[in-house]
PDB file of C-alpha atoms in Angstrom:
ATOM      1  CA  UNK A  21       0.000   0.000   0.000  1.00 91.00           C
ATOM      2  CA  UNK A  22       0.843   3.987  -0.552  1.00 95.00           C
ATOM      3  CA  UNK A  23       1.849   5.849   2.588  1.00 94.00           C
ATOM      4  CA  UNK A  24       2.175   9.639   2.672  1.00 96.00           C
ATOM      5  CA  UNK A  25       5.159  10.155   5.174  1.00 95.00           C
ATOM      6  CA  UNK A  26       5.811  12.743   7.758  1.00 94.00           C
ATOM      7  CA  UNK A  27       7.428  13.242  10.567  1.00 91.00           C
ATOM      8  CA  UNK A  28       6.750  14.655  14.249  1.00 88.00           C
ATOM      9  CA  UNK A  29       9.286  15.790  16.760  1.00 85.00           C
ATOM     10  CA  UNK A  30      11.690  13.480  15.372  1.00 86.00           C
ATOM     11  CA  UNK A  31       9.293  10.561  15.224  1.00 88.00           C
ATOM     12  CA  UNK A  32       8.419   9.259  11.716  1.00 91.00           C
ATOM     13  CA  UNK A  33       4.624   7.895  10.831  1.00 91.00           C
ATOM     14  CA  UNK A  34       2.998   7.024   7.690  1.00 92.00           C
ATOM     15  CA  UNK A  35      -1.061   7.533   7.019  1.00 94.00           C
ATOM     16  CA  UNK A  36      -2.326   5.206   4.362  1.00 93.00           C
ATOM     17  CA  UNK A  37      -3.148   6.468   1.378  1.00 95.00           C
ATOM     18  CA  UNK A  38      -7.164   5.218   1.193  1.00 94.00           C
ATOM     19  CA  UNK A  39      -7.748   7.792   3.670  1.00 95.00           C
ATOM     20  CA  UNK A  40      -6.333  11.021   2.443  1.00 97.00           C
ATOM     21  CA  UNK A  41      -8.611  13.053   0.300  1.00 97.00           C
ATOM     22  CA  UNK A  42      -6.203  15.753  -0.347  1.00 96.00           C
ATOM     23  CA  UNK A  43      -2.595  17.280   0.780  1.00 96.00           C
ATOM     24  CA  UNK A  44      -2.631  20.980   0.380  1.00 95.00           C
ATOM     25  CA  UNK A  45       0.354  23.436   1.357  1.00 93.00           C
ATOM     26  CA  UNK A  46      -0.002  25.226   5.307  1.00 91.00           C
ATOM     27  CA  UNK A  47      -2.630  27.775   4.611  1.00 88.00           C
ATOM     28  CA  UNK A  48      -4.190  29.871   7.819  1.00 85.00           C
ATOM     29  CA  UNK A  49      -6.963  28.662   9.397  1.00 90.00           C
ATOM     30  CA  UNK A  50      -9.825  30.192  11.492  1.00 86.00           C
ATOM     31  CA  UNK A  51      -8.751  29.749  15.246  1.00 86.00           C
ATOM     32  CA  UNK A  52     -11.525  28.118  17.504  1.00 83.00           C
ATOM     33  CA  UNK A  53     -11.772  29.594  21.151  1.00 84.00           C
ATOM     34  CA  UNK A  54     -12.430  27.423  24.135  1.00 85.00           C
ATOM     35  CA  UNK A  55     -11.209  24.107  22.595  1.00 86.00           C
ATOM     36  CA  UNK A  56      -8.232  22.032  22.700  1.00 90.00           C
ATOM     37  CA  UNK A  57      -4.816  23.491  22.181  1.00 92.00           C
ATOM     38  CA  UNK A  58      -4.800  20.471  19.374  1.00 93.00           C
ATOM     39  CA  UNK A  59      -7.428  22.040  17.770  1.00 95.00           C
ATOM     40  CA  UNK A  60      -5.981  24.874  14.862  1.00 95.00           C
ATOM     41  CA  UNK A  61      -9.131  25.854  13.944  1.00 94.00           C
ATOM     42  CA  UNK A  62     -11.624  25.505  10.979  1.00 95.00           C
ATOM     43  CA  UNK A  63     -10.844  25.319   7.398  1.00 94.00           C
ATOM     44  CA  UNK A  64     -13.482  25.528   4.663  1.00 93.00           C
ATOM     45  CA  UNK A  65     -12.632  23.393   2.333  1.00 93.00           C
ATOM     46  CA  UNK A  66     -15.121  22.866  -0.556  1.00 91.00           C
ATOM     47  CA  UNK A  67     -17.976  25.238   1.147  1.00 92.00           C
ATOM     48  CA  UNK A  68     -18.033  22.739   4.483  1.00 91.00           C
ATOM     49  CA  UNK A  69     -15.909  23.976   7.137  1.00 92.00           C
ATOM     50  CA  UNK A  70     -14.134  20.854   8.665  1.00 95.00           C
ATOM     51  CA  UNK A  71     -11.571  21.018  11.959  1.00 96.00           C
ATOM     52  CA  UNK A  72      -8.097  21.406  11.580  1.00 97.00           C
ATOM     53  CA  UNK A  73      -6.083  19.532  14.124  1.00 96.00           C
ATOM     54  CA  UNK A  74      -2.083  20.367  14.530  1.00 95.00           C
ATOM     55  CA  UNK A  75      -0.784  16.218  15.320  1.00 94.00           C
ATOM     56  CA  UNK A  76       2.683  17.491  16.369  1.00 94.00           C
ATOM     57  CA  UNK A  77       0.532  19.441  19.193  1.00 93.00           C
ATOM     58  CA  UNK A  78      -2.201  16.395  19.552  1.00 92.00           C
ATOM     59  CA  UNK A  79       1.306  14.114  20.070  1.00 88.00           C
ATOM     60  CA  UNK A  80       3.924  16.624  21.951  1.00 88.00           C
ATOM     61  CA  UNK A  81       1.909  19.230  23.186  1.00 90.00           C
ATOM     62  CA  UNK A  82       4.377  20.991  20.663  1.00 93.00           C
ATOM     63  CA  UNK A  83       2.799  22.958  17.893  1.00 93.00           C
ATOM     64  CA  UNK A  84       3.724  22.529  14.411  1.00 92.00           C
ATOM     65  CA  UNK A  85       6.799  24.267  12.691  1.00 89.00           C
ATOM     66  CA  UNK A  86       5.642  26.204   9.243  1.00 87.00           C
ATOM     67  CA  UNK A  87       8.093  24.403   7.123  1.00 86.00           C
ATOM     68  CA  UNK A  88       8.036  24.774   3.735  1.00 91.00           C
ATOM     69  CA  UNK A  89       7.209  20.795   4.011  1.00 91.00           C
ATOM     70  CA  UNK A  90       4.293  21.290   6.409  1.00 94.00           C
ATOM     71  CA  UNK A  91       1.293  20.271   4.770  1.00 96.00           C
ATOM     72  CA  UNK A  92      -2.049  20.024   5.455  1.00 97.00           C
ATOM     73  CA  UNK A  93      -3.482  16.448   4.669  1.00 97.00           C
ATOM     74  CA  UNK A  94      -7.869  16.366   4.472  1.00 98.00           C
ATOM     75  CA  UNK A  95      -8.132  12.927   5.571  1.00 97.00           C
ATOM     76  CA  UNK A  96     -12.118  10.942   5.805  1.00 96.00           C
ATOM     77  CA  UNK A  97     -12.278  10.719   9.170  1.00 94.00           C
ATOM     78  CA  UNK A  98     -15.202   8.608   9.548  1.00 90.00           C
ATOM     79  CA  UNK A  99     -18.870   7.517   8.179  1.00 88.00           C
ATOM     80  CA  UNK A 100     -21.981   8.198   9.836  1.00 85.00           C
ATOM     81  CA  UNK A 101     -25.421   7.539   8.283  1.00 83.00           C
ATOM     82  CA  UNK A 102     -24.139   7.525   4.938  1.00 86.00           C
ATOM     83  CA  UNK A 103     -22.222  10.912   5.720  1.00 87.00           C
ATOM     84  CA  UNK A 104     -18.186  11.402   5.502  1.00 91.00           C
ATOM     85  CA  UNK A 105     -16.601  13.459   8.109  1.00 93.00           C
ATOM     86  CA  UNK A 106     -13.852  14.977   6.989  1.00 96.00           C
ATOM     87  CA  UNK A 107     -10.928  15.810   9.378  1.00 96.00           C
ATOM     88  CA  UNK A 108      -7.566  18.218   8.231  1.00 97.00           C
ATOM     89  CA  UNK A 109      -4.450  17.336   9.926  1.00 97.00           C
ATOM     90  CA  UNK A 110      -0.860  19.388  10.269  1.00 96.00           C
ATOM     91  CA  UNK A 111       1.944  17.722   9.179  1.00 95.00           C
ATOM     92  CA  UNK A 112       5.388  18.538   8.802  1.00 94.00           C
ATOM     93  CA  UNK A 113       7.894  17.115   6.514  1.00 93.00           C
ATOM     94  CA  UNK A 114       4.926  15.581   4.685  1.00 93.00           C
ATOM     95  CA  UNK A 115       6.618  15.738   0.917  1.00 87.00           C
ATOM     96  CA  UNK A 116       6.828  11.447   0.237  1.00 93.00           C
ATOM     97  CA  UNK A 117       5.281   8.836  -0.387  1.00 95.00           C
ATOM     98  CA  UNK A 118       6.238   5.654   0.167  1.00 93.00           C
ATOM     99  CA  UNK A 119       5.249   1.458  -0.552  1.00 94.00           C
ATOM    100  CA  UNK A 120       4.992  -0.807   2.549  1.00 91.00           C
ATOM    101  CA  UNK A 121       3.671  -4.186   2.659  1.00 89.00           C
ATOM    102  CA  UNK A 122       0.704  -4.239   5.281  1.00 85.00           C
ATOM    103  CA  UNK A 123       2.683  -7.108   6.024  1.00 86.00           C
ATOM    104  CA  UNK A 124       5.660  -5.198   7.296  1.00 86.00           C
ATOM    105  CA  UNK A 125       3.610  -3.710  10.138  1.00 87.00           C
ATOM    106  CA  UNK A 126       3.154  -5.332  13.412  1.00 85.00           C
ATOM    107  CA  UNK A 127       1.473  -4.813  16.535  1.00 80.00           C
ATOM    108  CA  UNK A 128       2.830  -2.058  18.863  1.00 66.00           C
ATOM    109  CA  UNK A 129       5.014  -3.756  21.675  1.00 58.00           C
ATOM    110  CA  UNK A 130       4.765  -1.697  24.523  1.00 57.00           C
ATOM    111  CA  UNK A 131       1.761   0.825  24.876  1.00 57.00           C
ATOM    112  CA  UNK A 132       1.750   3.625  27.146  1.00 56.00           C
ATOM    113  CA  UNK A 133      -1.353   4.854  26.419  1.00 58.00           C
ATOM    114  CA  UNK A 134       0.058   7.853  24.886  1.00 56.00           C
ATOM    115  CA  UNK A 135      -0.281   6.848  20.934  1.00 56.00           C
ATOM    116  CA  UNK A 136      -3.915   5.312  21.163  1.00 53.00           C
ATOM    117  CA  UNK A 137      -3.403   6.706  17.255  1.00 60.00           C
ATOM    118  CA  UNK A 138      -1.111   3.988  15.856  1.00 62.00           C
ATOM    119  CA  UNK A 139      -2.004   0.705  15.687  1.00 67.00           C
ATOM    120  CA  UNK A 140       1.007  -0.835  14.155  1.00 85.00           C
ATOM    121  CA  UNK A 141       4.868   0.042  13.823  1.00 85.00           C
ATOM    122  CA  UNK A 142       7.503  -1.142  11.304  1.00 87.00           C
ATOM    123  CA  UNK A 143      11.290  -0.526  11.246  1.00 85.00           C
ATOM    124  CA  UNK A 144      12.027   1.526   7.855  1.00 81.00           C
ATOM    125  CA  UNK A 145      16.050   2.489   7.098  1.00 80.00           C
ATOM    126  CA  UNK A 146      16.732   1.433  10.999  1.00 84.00           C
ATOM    127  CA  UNK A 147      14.088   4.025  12.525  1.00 86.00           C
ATOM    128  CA  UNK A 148      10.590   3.253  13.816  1.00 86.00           C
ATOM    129  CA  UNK A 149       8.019   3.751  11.775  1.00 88.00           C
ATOM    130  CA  UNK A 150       4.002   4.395  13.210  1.00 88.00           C
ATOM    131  CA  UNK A 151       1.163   3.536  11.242  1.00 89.00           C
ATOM    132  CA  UNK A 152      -0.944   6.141  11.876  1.00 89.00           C
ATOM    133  CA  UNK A 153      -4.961   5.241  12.174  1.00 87.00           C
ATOM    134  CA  UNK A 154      -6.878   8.028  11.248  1.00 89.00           C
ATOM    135  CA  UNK A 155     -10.254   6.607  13.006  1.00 87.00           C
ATOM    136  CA  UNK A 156      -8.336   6.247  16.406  1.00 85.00           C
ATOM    137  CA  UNK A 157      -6.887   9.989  16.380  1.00 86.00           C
ATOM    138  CA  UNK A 158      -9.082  11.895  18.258  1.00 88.00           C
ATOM    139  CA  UNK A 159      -9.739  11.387  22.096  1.00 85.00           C
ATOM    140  CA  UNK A 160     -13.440  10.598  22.344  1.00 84.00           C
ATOM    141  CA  UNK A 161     -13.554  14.145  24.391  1.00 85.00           C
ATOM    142  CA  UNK A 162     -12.373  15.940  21.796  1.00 89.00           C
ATOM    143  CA  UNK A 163     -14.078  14.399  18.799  1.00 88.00           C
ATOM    144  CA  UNK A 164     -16.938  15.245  21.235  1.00 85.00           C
ATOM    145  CA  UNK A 165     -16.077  18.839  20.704  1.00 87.00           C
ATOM    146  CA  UNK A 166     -15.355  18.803  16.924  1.00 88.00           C
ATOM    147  CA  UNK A 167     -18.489  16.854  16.150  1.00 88.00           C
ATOM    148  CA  UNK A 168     -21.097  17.240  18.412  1.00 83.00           C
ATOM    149  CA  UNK A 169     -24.103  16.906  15.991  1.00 78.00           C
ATOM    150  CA  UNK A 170     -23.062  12.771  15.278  1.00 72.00           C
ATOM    151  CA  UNK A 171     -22.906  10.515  17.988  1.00 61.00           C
ATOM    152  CA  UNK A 172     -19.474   8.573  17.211  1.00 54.00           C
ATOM    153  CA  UNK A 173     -19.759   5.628  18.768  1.00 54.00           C
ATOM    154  CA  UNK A 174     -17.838   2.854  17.096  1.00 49.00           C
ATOM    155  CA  UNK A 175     -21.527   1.189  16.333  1.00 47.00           C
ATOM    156  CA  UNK A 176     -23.208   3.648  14.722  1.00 47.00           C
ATOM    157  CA  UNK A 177     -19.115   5.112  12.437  1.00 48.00           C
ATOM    158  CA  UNK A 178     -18.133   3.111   9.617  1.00 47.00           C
ATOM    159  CA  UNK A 179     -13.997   3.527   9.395  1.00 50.00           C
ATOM    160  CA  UNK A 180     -13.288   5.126   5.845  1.00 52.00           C
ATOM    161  CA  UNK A 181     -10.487   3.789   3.989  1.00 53.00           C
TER     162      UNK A 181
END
């Protein structure tokens, strides 16, 4: 499968390419008051505004550097009654792709309840590599706040892929 790279803090991760809609260069967003520091703001892309979350800030209470290989990356976040939630995510160093066997991936080792986000790591060129699941990356409070018209409960979501 096709994985759009990127790295955070030092940490590499690929997101699968089935669930990226669109990568689109670091454009300003409309800030948000009263949510989560993870939470950049709004974007409206296509006339629907969808939330913008900054991972390196989600993942390192950090916030993102404006490289000029920090991207943007409008992932479907999930399905609900036939309706596709979109979700926008900051990246940086997000300028490859790259093939990995699904194969390659295996079950985190050790979790510390800090990267409820990844389900699977792979060694790639001697580093650690996260597979990042975009379905898992929101805490339930926070997707609480982002979408509080759909009840996500993993009975009534379909994952998109």
């Amino acid at each position: 499968m096709i994985y759009l790279r990127f790295e955070i803090a030092g940490q590499i991760y690929a997101l699968a390419s089935g669930a990226i809609v669109e990568v689109i260069p670091c454009i300003p967003v409309n800030g948000m008051a009263h949510t989560s520091p993870a939470v950049a703001g709004t974007l409206n892309y296509r006339g629907a505004l969808i939330p913008v979350i900054d991972l390196a800030m989600l993942f390192n209470e950090q916030p993102s550097a404006r490289y000029t290989s920090t991207r943007v990356v409008i992932v479907n976040y999930r399905e609900i009654a036939g309706e596709t939630l979109h979700l926008a995510l900051i990246t940086e160093q997000a300028t490859e792709t790259m093939k990995l066997d699904d194969d390659a991936f295996n079950p985190q080792v050790i979790n510390n309840g800090h990267i409820p986000y990844s389900g699977a790591a792979t060694l790639e060129t001697g580093q650690l590599l996260y597979r990042l699941e975009v379905h898992d990356i929101l805490p339930p409070d926070l997707q609480g706040q982002l979408y509080p018209q759909h009840h996500l409960d993993e009975e009534s979501v379909s994952h998109v892929n």
